[in-house]
Coordinates of C-alpha atoms and ligand atoms in Angstrom, one line a residue:
M356 CA 129.5 83.9 5.3
E357 CA 132.1 83.1 8.0
T358 CA 131.4 79.7 9.5
D359 CA 134.6 79.1 11.6
L360 CA 133.6 79.2 15.3
I361 CA 135.6 81.6 17.5
G362 CA 133.7 81.2 20.6
T363 CA 133.0 84.8 21.6
S364 CA 129.9 86.9 21.9
I365 CA 128.5 89.1 19.1
I366 CA 128.1 92.6 20.3
G367 CA 126.5 94.7 17.5
F368 CA 129.0 94.7 14.7
S369 CA 132.0 93.6 16.9
R370 CA 133.0 90.3 18.5
G371 CA 133.5 90.0 22.2
G372 CA 136.9 89.2 23.8
K373 CA 138.5 85.9 24.6
T374 CA 137.8 86.3 28.3
A375 CA 139.1 84.1 31.2
E376 CA 135.6 82.6 32.1
T377 CA 135.0 79.7 29.6
F378 CA 132.8 76.8 28.9
T379 CA 132.4 74.1 26.2
A380 CA 129.5 72.2 24.6
F381 CA 129.2 68.5 25.1
D382 CA 128.4 65.6 22.8
P383 CA 125.5 64.1 24.7
A384 CA 126.0 60.7 23.0
S385 CA 129.5 60.3 24.5
G386 CA 129.6 62.9 27.2
N387 CA 132.8 64.3 25.8
T388 CA 133.4 68.0 25.4
V389 CA 133.2 69.6 21.9
E390 CA 135.6 72.2 20.5
P391 CA 135.9 75.2 20.6
V392 CA 136.0 76.8 24.0
F393 CA 133.4 79.6 24.5
H394 CA 134.1 82.8 26.4
S395 CA 131.6 84.4 28.7
A396 CA 130.9 88.1 27.9
T397 CA 132.0 90.6 30.5
N398 CA 129.8 93.2 32.3
D399 CA 131.4 95.9 30.1
E400 CA 130.4 93.9 27.0
L401 CA 126.8 93.6 28.3
E402 CA 126.8 97.4 28.9
I403 CA 127.9 98.0 25.3
A404 CA 125.2 95.6 23.9
A405 CA 122.6 97.3 26.0
K406 CA 123.7 100.8 25.0
L407 CA 123.7 99.8 21.3
A408 CA 120.2 98.3 21.7
D409 CA 119.0 101.4 23.4
E410 CA 120.5 103.6 20.6
A411 CA 118.9 101.4 18.0
R412 CA 115.5 101.5 19.6
L413 CA 114.0 104.5 17.8
S414 CA 115.7 104.1 14.4
Y415 CA 114.9 100.4 14.2
A416 CA 111.3 101.0 15.2
A417 CA 111.1 103.6 12.5
A418 CA 112.2 101.3 9.7
A419 CA 109.4 100.8 7.3
P420 CA 107.5 97.5 7.7
V421 CA 108.6 96.4 4.2
K422 CA 112.2 97.0 5.2
R423 CA 111.9 95.0 8.4
A424 CA 110.2 92.3 6.3
A425 CA 113.1 92.1 3.9
F426 CA 115.5 92.0 6.8
L427 CA 113.7 89.0 8.4
R428 CA 113.6 87.2 5.0
S429 CA 117.3 87.8 4.7
I430 CA 118.0 86.2 8.1
A431 CA 116.1 83.1 6.9
D432 CA 118.1 83.0 3.7
N433 CA 121.4 83.4 5.6
I434 CA 120.4 80.5 8.0
E435 CA 119.7 78.3 5.0
S436 CA 123.0 79.2 3.4
L437 CA 124.8 77.9 6.4
G438 CA 123.8 74.5 4.9
D439 CA 125.1 71.3 6.5
T440 CA 127.5 73.1 8.7
L441 CA 124.6 74.2 10.9
I442 CA 122.8 70.9 10.8
K443 CA 125.9 68.9 11.8
R444 CA 126.8 71.3 14.6
A445 CA 123.2 71.2 16.1
S446 CA 123.2 67.5 15.8
L447 CA 126.6 67.2 17.5
E448 CA 125.6 69.4 20.4
T449 CA 122.3 67.6 21.0
A450 CA 122.7 64.0 19.8
L451 CA 119.5 64.5 17.9
P452 CA 119.5 63.3 14.3
N453 CA 120.2 65.6 11.3
A454 CA 116.7 65.0 10.0
R455 CA 115.3 66.7 13.2
F456 CA 117.3 69.8 12.4
E457 CA 116.4 69.9 8.8
G458 CA 112.8 70.0 10.0
E459 CA 113.6 72.5 12.8
R460 CA 115.6 74.8 10.4
A461 CA 112.6 74.8 8.0
R462 CA 110.3 75.8 10.8
T463 CA 112.7 78.5 12.0
C464 CA 112.9 80.0 8.5
F465 CA 109.2 79.6 8.0
Q466 CA 108.6 81.6 11.2
L467 CA 110.9 84.4 10.0
R468 CA 109.1 84.5 6.6
M469 CA 105.7 84.3 8.2
F470 CA 106.5 87.4 10.3
A471 CA 107.8 89.1 7.1
D472 CA 104.4 88.4 5.6
V473 CA 102.6 89.8 8.7
L474 CA 104.6 93.0 8.4
E475 CA 103.8 93.4 4.7
E476 CA 100.1 92.8 5.3
G477 CA 100.3 95.3 8.2
S478 CA 97.0 94.8 10.0
W479 CA 98.7 93.2 13.1
V480 CA 99.1 96.8 14.6
E481 CA 95.3 96.8 15.4
A482 CA 94.8 100.4 14.1
R483 CA 91.7 102.2 15.4
I484 CA 90.5 105.6 14.4
D485 CA 87.7 107.6 16.0
H486 CA 87.2 110.9 14.1
A487 CA 86.6 114.2 15.9
I488 CA 83.1 115.5 16.3
P489 CA 83.8 119.2 17.0
D490 CA 80.1 120.1 17.4
R491 CA 79.2 117.2 19.7
Q492 CA 77.1 118.3 22.7
P493 CA 77.7 118.9 25.5
L494 CA 81.4 118.5 24.7
P495 CA 83.3 118.2 21.4
K496 CA 84.8 114.8 20.7
P497 CA 88.6 114.9 20.0
D498 CA 90.2 112.9 17.1
V499 CA 91.5 109.7 18.8
R500 CA 93.7 107.1 17.1
S501 CA 95.7 104.1 18.4
M502 CA 97.8 101.2 17.3
L503 CA 100.5 98.9 18.6
R504 CA 104.1 100.2 18.7
P505 CA 107.3 98.4 19.5
I506 CA 108.0 98.0 23.2
G507 CA 111.7 98.5 23.1
P508 CA 114.8 96.2 23.4
V509 CA 113.9 92.6 24.3
A510 CA 116.1 90.0 26.1
V511 CA 115.7 86.5 24.6
F512 CA 116.9 83.3 26.5
C513 CA 117.6 80.4 24.2
A514 CA 115.8 77.0 24.9
S515 CA 117.9 73.9 25.3
N516 CA 115.4 71.7 23.5
F517 CA 115.0 73.9 20.4
P518 CA 118.5 75.0 19.3
L519 CA 117.0 76.6 16.2
A520 CA 113.3 77.2 16.4
Y521 CA 113.4 78.7 20.0
S522 CA 116.9 80.0 20.2
V523 CA 119.0 82.8 18.6
A524 CA 116.7 83.4 15.6
G525 CA 113.7 81.4 16.9
G526 CA 110.2 82.4 17.6
D527 CA 110.9 85.0 20.4
T528 CA 113.6 86.7 18.4
A529 CA 111.6 86.7 15.1
S530 CA 108.5 88.1 16.8
A531 CA 110.5 90.8 18.6
L532 CA 112.4 91.9 15.6
A533 CA 109.1 91.9 13.6
A534 CA 107.5 94.1 16.2
G535 CA 110.3 96.6 15.7
C536 CA 112.4 95.8 18.8
P537 CA 116.1 95.3 19.0
V538 CA 117.1 91.9 20.5
I539 CA 119.9 90.8 22.9
V540 CA 120.1 87.0 23.0
I541 CA 121.6 84.9 25.8
G542 CA 123.0 81.8 24.3
H543 CA 122.2 78.4 25.8
T544 CA 125.3 76.7 27.2
A545 CA 124.2 73.4 25.7
H546 CA 124.5 74.5 22.1
P547 CA 126.8 77.5 21.8
G548 CA 128.3 76.5 18.4
T549 CA 124.8 76.4 16.9
A550 CA 124.1 79.8 18.5
E551 CA 127.2 81.4 17.1
L552 CA 126.5 80.2 13.6
V553 CA 122.9 81.5 13.7
G554 CA 124.2 84.7 15.4
I555 CA 126.6 85.3 12.4
A556 CA 123.6 84.8 10.0
V557 CA 121.5 87.4 11.9
S558 CA 124.4 89.8 12.1
K559 CA 125.1 89.6 8.4
A560 CA 121.4 90.5 7.7
V561 CA 121.6 93.5 10.1
R562 CA 124.6 94.9 8.1
D563 CA 123.3 94.0 4.6
H564 CA 120.0 95.7 5.3
Q565 CA 121.6 98.8 6.9
M566 CA 119.8 98.2 10.2
P567 CA 121.2 100.0 13.2
E568 CA 124.1 98.2 14.9
G569 CA 122.3 97.5 18.1
T570 CA 119.5 95.7 16.4
F571 CA 121.0 92.4 17.5
S572 CA 123.6 91.0 20.0
L573 CA 124.3 87.5 21.2
L574 CA 125.9 87.1 24.7
F575 CA 127.5 83.9 25.9
S576 CA 127.8 83.2 29.6
A577 CA 128.9 80.3 31.7
G578 CA 126.7 81.3 34.7
Y579 CA 123.3 82.8 35.4
E580 CA 124.5 86.3 36.4
M581 CA 124.7 87.7 32.9
G582 CA 121.1 86.7 32.1
Q583 CA 119.9 88.2 35.4
A584 CA 121.8 91.4 34.8
L585 CA 120.3 91.7 31.4
V586 CA 116.7 91.3 32.7
R587 CA 117.5 94.0 35.4
H588 CA 119.1 96.4 32.8
S589 CA 117.1 99.6 32.3
A590 CA 117.6 99.4 28.5
I591 CA 115.6 96.1 28.4
K592 CA 111.9 96.5 28.1
A593 CA 110.6 92.9 27.8
V594 CA 111.9 89.3 28.0
G595 CA 111.2 86.0 26.2
F596 CA 112.3 82.8 27.9
T597 CA 111.8 79.0 27.4
G598 CA 113.1 76.6 30.1
S599 CA 112.6 75.3 33.6
R600 CA 110.0 76.6 36.1
K601 CA 112.8 77.4 38.5
G602 CA 114.8 79.5 36.0
G603 CA 111.7 81.1 34.5
R604 CA 110.3 82.0 37.9
A605 CA 113.6 83.5 39.1
L606 CA 113.6 85.7 36.0
M607 CA 110.0 86.7 36.5
D608 CA 110.8 87.8 40.0
F609 CA 113.8 89.9 38.8
A610 CA 111.6 91.5 36.1
A611 CA 109.0 92.4 38.7
A612 CA 111.5 93.7 41.2
R613 CA 113.1 96.3 38.9
P614 CA 112.5 99.9 39.6
E615 CA 110.6 99.8 36.3
P616 CA 108.9 96.4 36.2
I617 CA 108.8 94.9 32.7
P618 CA 106.7 92.3 30.9
I619 CA 108.3 88.9 30.8
Y620 CA 107.1 85.9 28.8
T621 CA 108.4 82.7 30.3
E622 CA 107.3 79.3 28.9
M623 CA 108.2 76.9 31.7
S624 CA 106.6 73.6 32.6
S625 CA 103.6 71.7 31.5
V626 CA 102.5 68.0 31.9
N627 CA 99.9 68.2 29.2
P628 CA 97.1 66.0 30.7
T629 CA 95.7 63.5 28.2
F630 CA 92.3 62.0 28.8
L631 CA 91.6 58.6 27.1
L632 CA 87.8 58.2 27.3
P633 CA 86.3 54.7 27.3
N634 CA 85.0 54.6 23.7
A635 CA 88.4 55.8 22.3
I636 CA 90.2 52.9 24.0
K637 CA 87.6 50.4 22.9
E638 CA 87.6 51.6 19.3
R639 CA 91.3 52.6 18.7
G640 CA 93.3 51.3 21.6
N641 CA 96.2 50.1 19.6
D642 CA 96.6 53.2 17.5
I643 CA 96.4 55.4 20.6
A644 CA 99.1 53.3 22.4
K645 CA 101.3 53.7 19.4
G646 CA 100.7 57.4 19.1
L647 CA 101.1 58.0 22.8
H648 CA 104.5 56.1 22.8
A649 CA 105.7 58.3 19.9
S650 CA 104.6 61.4 21.6
V651 CA 106.3 60.5 24.9
T652 CA 109.6 59.4 23.3
T653 CA 110.2 61.5 20.2
G654 CA 113.1 63.9 20.7
A655 CA 113.9 61.8 23.8
G656 CA 110.7 63.2 25.4
Q657 CA 112.2 66.7 25.6
F658 CA 109.2 68.7 24.5
C659 CA 107.3 71.1 26.6
T660 CA 104.2 69.5 25.1
K661 CA 105.1 65.9 26.0
P662 CA 102.0 64.1 27.6
G663 CA 103.2 63.7 31.2
L664 CA 99.8 62.7 32.7
V665 CA 97.5 60.2 31.0
F666 CA 94.1 59.4 32.5
L667 CA 92.5 56.2 31.3
P668 CA 89.7 53.8 32.4
N669 CA 90.2 51.3 35.2
D670 CA 89.7 48.4 32.8
A671 CA 92.3 49.4 30.2
D672 CA 94.6 46.5 31.0
S673 CA 95.5 45.5 27.4
F674 CA 96.1 49.2 26.5
V675 CA 98.5 49.6 29.4
A676 CA 100.3 46.3 28.6
N677 CA 100.7 47.4 24.9
F678 CA 102.1 50.8 25.9
N679 CA 104.5 49.5 28.5
S680 CA 106.0 46.9 26.1
Q681 CA 106.7 49.7 23.7
I682 CA 108.4 51.7 26.4
E683 CA 110.5 48.6 27.3
Q684 CA 111.6 48.2 23.7
T685 CA 112.7 51.8 23.3
T686 CA 116.4 52.4 22.9
P687 CA 117.7 54.6 25.7
P688 CA 118.3 58.0 24.2
P689 CA 120.8 60.6 25.3
L690 CA 119.3 63.7 26.9
L691 CA 120.5 67.2 26.0
T692 CA 122.7 68.0 29.0
G693 CA 124.2 66.4 32.1
G694 CA 121.9 68.6 34.2
I695 CA 118.7 67.5 32.3
R696 CA 119.9 63.8 32.7
A697 CA 120.5 64.3 36.4
A698 CA 117.0 65.9 36.8
Y699 CA 115.4 63.0 34.9
V700 CA 117.2 60.3 37.0
A701 CA 116.2 62.1 40.2
G702 CA 112.6 62.7 39.1
N703 CA 112.3 58.9 38.2
L704 CA 113.8 57.8 41.5
K705 CA 111.4 60.1 43.4
R706 CA 108.4 58.9 41.4
A707 CA 109.4 55.3 41.9
G708 CA 109.1 55.8 45.6
E709 CA 105.6 57.3 45.2
V710 CA 103.8 55.1 42.6
D711 CA 104.3 51.9 40.6
N712 CA 107.2 51.9 38.0
T713 CA 105.5 49.7 35.5
A714 CA 107.9 49.9 32.5
A715 CA 111.5 50.7 32.2
N716 CA 114.2 49.7 29.7
E717 CA 116.6 47.7 31.8
E718 CA 119.9 48.5 30.0
A719 CA 122.5 49.0 32.7
Q720 CA 125.6 51.0 31.6
L721 CA 124.5 53.8 29.5
P722 CA 126.9 56.0 27.6
G723 CA 127.0 59.8 27.7
F724 CA 123.8 61.4 28.9
A725 CA 121.5 58.5 27.9
V726 CA 118.6 57.4 30.1
N727 CA 116.1 54.6 30.3
P728 CA 112.6 55.5 29.0
S729 CA 110.0 54.7 31.8
A730 CA 106.3 54.6 32.6
F731 CA 104.6 54.8 35.9
E732 CA 101.1 53.9 37.0
T733 CA 98.7 54.9 39.8
T734 CA 95.1 55.5 40.6
A735 CA 93.0 58.6 40.5
I736 CA 92.7 58.6 44.3
E737 CA 96.4 58.3 44.9
Y738 CA 97.0 61.0 42.2
L739 CA 94.6 63.4 43.9
N740 CA 96.4 62.8 47.2
M741 CA 99.9 63.5 45.9
P742 CA 100.3 66.9 44.4
D743 CA 104.0 66.1 43.6
L744 CA 102.8 63.9 40.8
N745 CA 102.0 67.0 38.8
E746 CA 105.7 67.9 38.5
E747 CA 107.2 67.7 35.0
I748 CA 109.9 65.1 34.5
F749 CA 111.6 66.3 31.3
G750 CA 112.5 63.3 29.2
P751 CA 111.0 60.0 27.9
T752 CA 108.6 59.1 30.8
T753 CA 104.9 59.4 31.6
L754 CA 102.4 58.6 34.3
L755 CA 99.3 56.6 33.6
I756 CA 96.5 57.2 36.0
R757 CA 93.5 54.8 36.1
S758 CA 90.2 56.3 37.0
G759 CA 86.5 55.2 37.1
E760 CA 83.8 57.6 37.3
K761 CA 83.2 60.8 35.2
E762 CA 82.9 62.7 38.5
E763 CA 86.5 61.6 39.4
L764 CA 87.8 63.0 36.1
L765 CA 86.1 66.3 36.8
R766 CA 87.8 66.4 40.2
I767 CA 91.1 65.7 38.6
A768 CA 90.6 68.4 36.0
R769 CA 89.6 70.9 38.6
A770 CA 92.9 70.1 40.5
L771 CA 95.2 70.6 37.6
E772 CA 97.7 73.4 37.3
G773 CA 97.9 75.7 34.3
Q774 CA 99.0 73.7 31.1
L775 CA 100.1 74.4 27.6
T776 CA 97.7 71.7 26.3
A777 CA 95.0 69.3 27.3
S778 CA 94.0 66.4 25.0
V779 CA 90.9 64.3 24.9
H780 CA 90.5 61.1 23.0
G781 CA 87.0 59.9 22.4
T782 CA 84.0 60.1 20.0
E783 CA 81.8 63.1 19.2
E784 CA 79.2 61.6 21.5
D785 CA 81.9 61.5 24.3
L786 CA 82.5 65.2 23.8
A787 CA 78.9 66.0 24.4
E788 CA 78.7 63.7 27.4
Y789 CA 81.9 65.1 28.8
A790 CA 81.1 68.8 28.0
D791 CA 81.8 69.8 31.6
L792 CA 85.3 68.3 31.4
I793 CA 86.0 70.3 28.4
A794 CA 84.7 73.5 30.1
I795 CA 87.1 72.9 33.0
L796 CA 90.0 72.1 30.7
E797 CA 89.4 75.4 28.9
T798 CA 90.3 77.2 32.1
K799 CA 93.5 75.2 32.5
A800 CA 95.2 75.0 29.1
G801 CA 96.1 77.2 26.1
R802 CA 95.3 74.5 23.5
L803 CA 92.7 71.8 23.6
I804 CA 93.2 68.8 21.3
F805 CA 90.6 66.3 20.2
N806 CA 91.8 62.8 19.1
G807 CA 95.5 63.9 18.7
F808 CA 98.6 64.3 20.8
S809 CA 100.0 67.4 22.2
T810 CA 103.5 67.2 20.7
G811 CA 103.9 68.9 17.3
V812 CA 102.9 72.5 17.4
E813 CA 101.7 73.9 14.1
V814 CA 103.1 77.4 13.2
C815 CA 100.0 79.2 11.9
P816 CA 98.1 82.4 12.7
S817 CA 95.5 80.7 15.0
M818 CA 98.0 78.6 17.1
V819 CA 98.1 79.2 20.8
H820 CA 101.3 78.0 22.6
G821 CA 100.7 79.4 26.0
G822 CA 98.6 78.8 29.1
P823 CA 97.9 79.8 32.7
Y824 CA 100.8 79.8 35.2
P825 CA 102.9 77.7 35.7
A826 CA 102.8 76.8 32.0
T827 CA 103.7 80.4 31.2
S828 CA 104.1 83.6 33.1
D829 CA 101.3 85.3 31.2
G830 CA 98.4 83.0 30.0
R831 CA 97.1 85.8 27.7
S832 CA 99.9 85.3 25.2
T833 CA 101.2 82.8 22.7
A834 CA 104.9 82.0 21.9
V835 CA 104.1 80.3 18.5
G836 CA 102.1 81.7 15.6
S837 CA 101.8 85.2 14.3
R838 CA 100.0 86.5 17.4
A839 CA 103.3 86.1 19.2
I840 CA 104.3 89.5 17.8
T841 CA 101.9 91.4 20.1
R842 CA 103.9 90.3 23.2
F843 CA 106.6 92.8 22.2
A844 CA 104.3 95.7 21.4
R845 CA 102.3 98.3 23.4
L846 CA 99.3 100.4 22.6
V847 CA 99.9 104.0 21.9
C848 CA 97.1 106.6 21.4
Y849 CA 97.5 109.8 19.4
Q850 CA 94.9 112.5 20.1
N851 CA 94.3 115.5 17.8
F852 CA 97.5 114.8 15.8
P853 CA 97.7 116.4 12.3
Q854 CA 97.8 113.8 9.5
S855 CA 101.4 114.7 8.6
A856 CA 102.6 113.6 12.1
L857 CA 100.7 110.3 12.4
P858 CA 102.2 106.9 11.7
N859 CA 101.2 105.7 8.2
E860 CA 98.9 103.1 9.7
L861 CA 96.7 105.8 11.2
K862 CA 96.5 108.3 8.4
D863 CA 93.1 108.8 6.8
E864 CA 94.3 107.7 3.4
N865 CA 95.4 104.3 4.8
P866 CA 98.5 104.2 2.5
Q867 CA 99.3 100.5 3.5
N868 CA 95.7 99.5 2.9
I869 CA 95.5 97.7 6.2
R870 CA 92.4 96.4 8.1
R871 CA 91.4 99.0 10.7
M872 CA 88.5 100.0 12.9
V873 CA 87.2 103.4 11.8
D874 CA 84.5 105.0 13.9
G875 CA 83.6 101.6 15.3
Q876 CA 83.4 99.8 11.9
V877 CA 86.0 97.2 10.8
C878 CA 87.0 98.0 7.3
Q879 CA 89.8 97.3 4.8
N880 CA 89.9 99.9 2.0
R881 CA 91.5 103.2 1.4
E882 CA 88.1 105.1 1.5
R883 CA 87.8 105.3 5.3
Ligands
NAP1092 P1 116.8 76.1 32.4 O1 117.8 75.5 33.4 O2 115.7 76.9 32.9 O3 117.8 77.1 31.4 C1 117.2 78.0 30.4 C2 118.1 79.2 30.2 O4 118.0 80.1 31.4 C3 119.6 78.9 30.2 O5 120.2 79.8 29.4 C4 120.0 79.0 31.6 O6 121.4 79.3 31.7 C5 119.2 80.2 32.0 N1 118.8 80.2 33.4 C6 118.3 79.1 34.2 N2 118.1 79.4 35.4 C7 118.4 80.8 35.5 C8 118.4 81.7 36.6 N3 118.0 81.4 37.8 N4 118.9 82.9 36.3 C9 119.3 83.3 35.1 N5 119.4 82.5 34.1 C10 118.9 81.2 34.3 O7 116.4 75.1 31.3 P2 117.1 74.0 30.5 O8 118.6 74.1 30.7 O9 116.7 74.1 29.2 O10 116.6 72.6 31.1 C11 116.5 72.4 32.5 C12 115.1 71.9 32.8 O11 114.2 72.9 32.3 C13 114.7 70.6 32.2 O12 115.1 69.5 33.0 C14 113.2 70.8 32.1 O13 112.6 70.4 33.3 C15 113.0 72.2 31.9 N6 112.6 72.6 30.5 C16 111.4 72.9 30.2 C17 111.0 73.3 28.9 C18 109.6 73.6 28.6 O14 109.4 74.0 27.5 N7 108.7 73.3 29.5 C19 112.0 73.4 27.9 C20 113.3 73.2 28.3 C21 113.6 72.8 29.6 P3 122.5 78.2 31.4 O15 122.6 78.0 29.9 O16 123.8 78.7 32.0 O17 122.1 76.9 32.1

């Protein structure tokens, strides 16, 4: 496989031109630019990618699930065969260690293979069959069958903070390709070299598995216009995005304003409220302080699941001192981009004017995009009076909020915005005593965590990585786990179709032996 970067888009089986509009990646550790120069796609190239995706729509959707599964496995194999070239490039473009990318690559390939398993098992299509009853009185009942079918070409925006697992062949792309949808990816400007390498790996799999040319394209762009034009393009039928609330909201509005509005799944901002109940601090204060510090600072705090609001009892002085001293001893890490660094510095400055800045590493001259980790502190009353404190500051910082009464915690919980996660540390008795807090948090977050931290998202069938707005644009969905596939599918019903014209999944003989609901009964055998 070719691993020399040429810095142009991948449009079906062709490479884009070396256009005049260019940009480069940066090494966040030094702030220096990194070779090569990348060229923005032109509008004509976008049109070609969209036309190819539109042309591929039906033939790719018609590819048998086992063929699509083999294709997904081959993408994973190709990514692995990029070896150290991929790990080193991702590390160079992010200043995150190689080990991080060994883990992220494993997760990325696991996701692709998990969706291959989902396709081979086949029941994800939620097939339902209601047989006809021709002699039903007063009217005959028709034969009605339904299942999930691919929604059509999907636009995927890469995430800055997951160059592998949420970028070119990440969770959104894997779930869209699994669902039977061609994908056009907008590469993130922070890690274009990583994107090109993974794009080459996907492209090779498309050819090797004789998938239609438009199954996959990767567009580079120095500005926002290309992504906006893609979301507005009539060939695109759904969007996946991970990033800022500002960017996600802008794209949501574009998707809704189209002549034909389309579903958009944006994963935006979350401050992941973490409640430390009195018994937890008494019993495990030191362990919790250590775990919280790791959760706030790992990956330079650049996780959508970082705990950004921590509620703790009024008398937790030694816990706070312990946590703050760990923050003060943390080496200032480089953030992913100059823009993320500027947002972090501005967010810290604003917060320092609002509440107490209780811990910060005092190193003065920091290289590249490095920043000082920090911690802030306030009271529940101040927090409730200052809605701005709910804003996400992306990076290694958190806000500790002291509160007294249970009733105060319930008021806080009711005031929270939609979140990806909410965590509660306590005993089982606490859970019973604070049952009304849990009931409120269930309305606010996609994932509730007991005695654990919100960072670290397990990829498994039951995972929910979603939550009410503004955590995501659609709180009914998940971006992680096998259920993510349903975001890129829509229900289609077939009434009175002959067996020969039905999709395999809906034929009486059940040739794929999938789980189905037949005449109201869930069953998994070929007899029904
Ligand atoms: P971002 O600025 O939202 O960018 C994400 C992607 O969307 C990039 O490809 C970007 O293009 C594009 N984009 C952004 N705004 C757009 C717009 N109005 N129209 C069209 N395209 C647009 O996010 P980021 O660069 O990853 O990080 C910036 C901030 O986002 C962080 O400081 C943090 O607050 C937040 N963030 C949150 C999460 C999360 O999961 N909660 C994850 C990452 C970042 P360019 O490549 O040209 O910039």
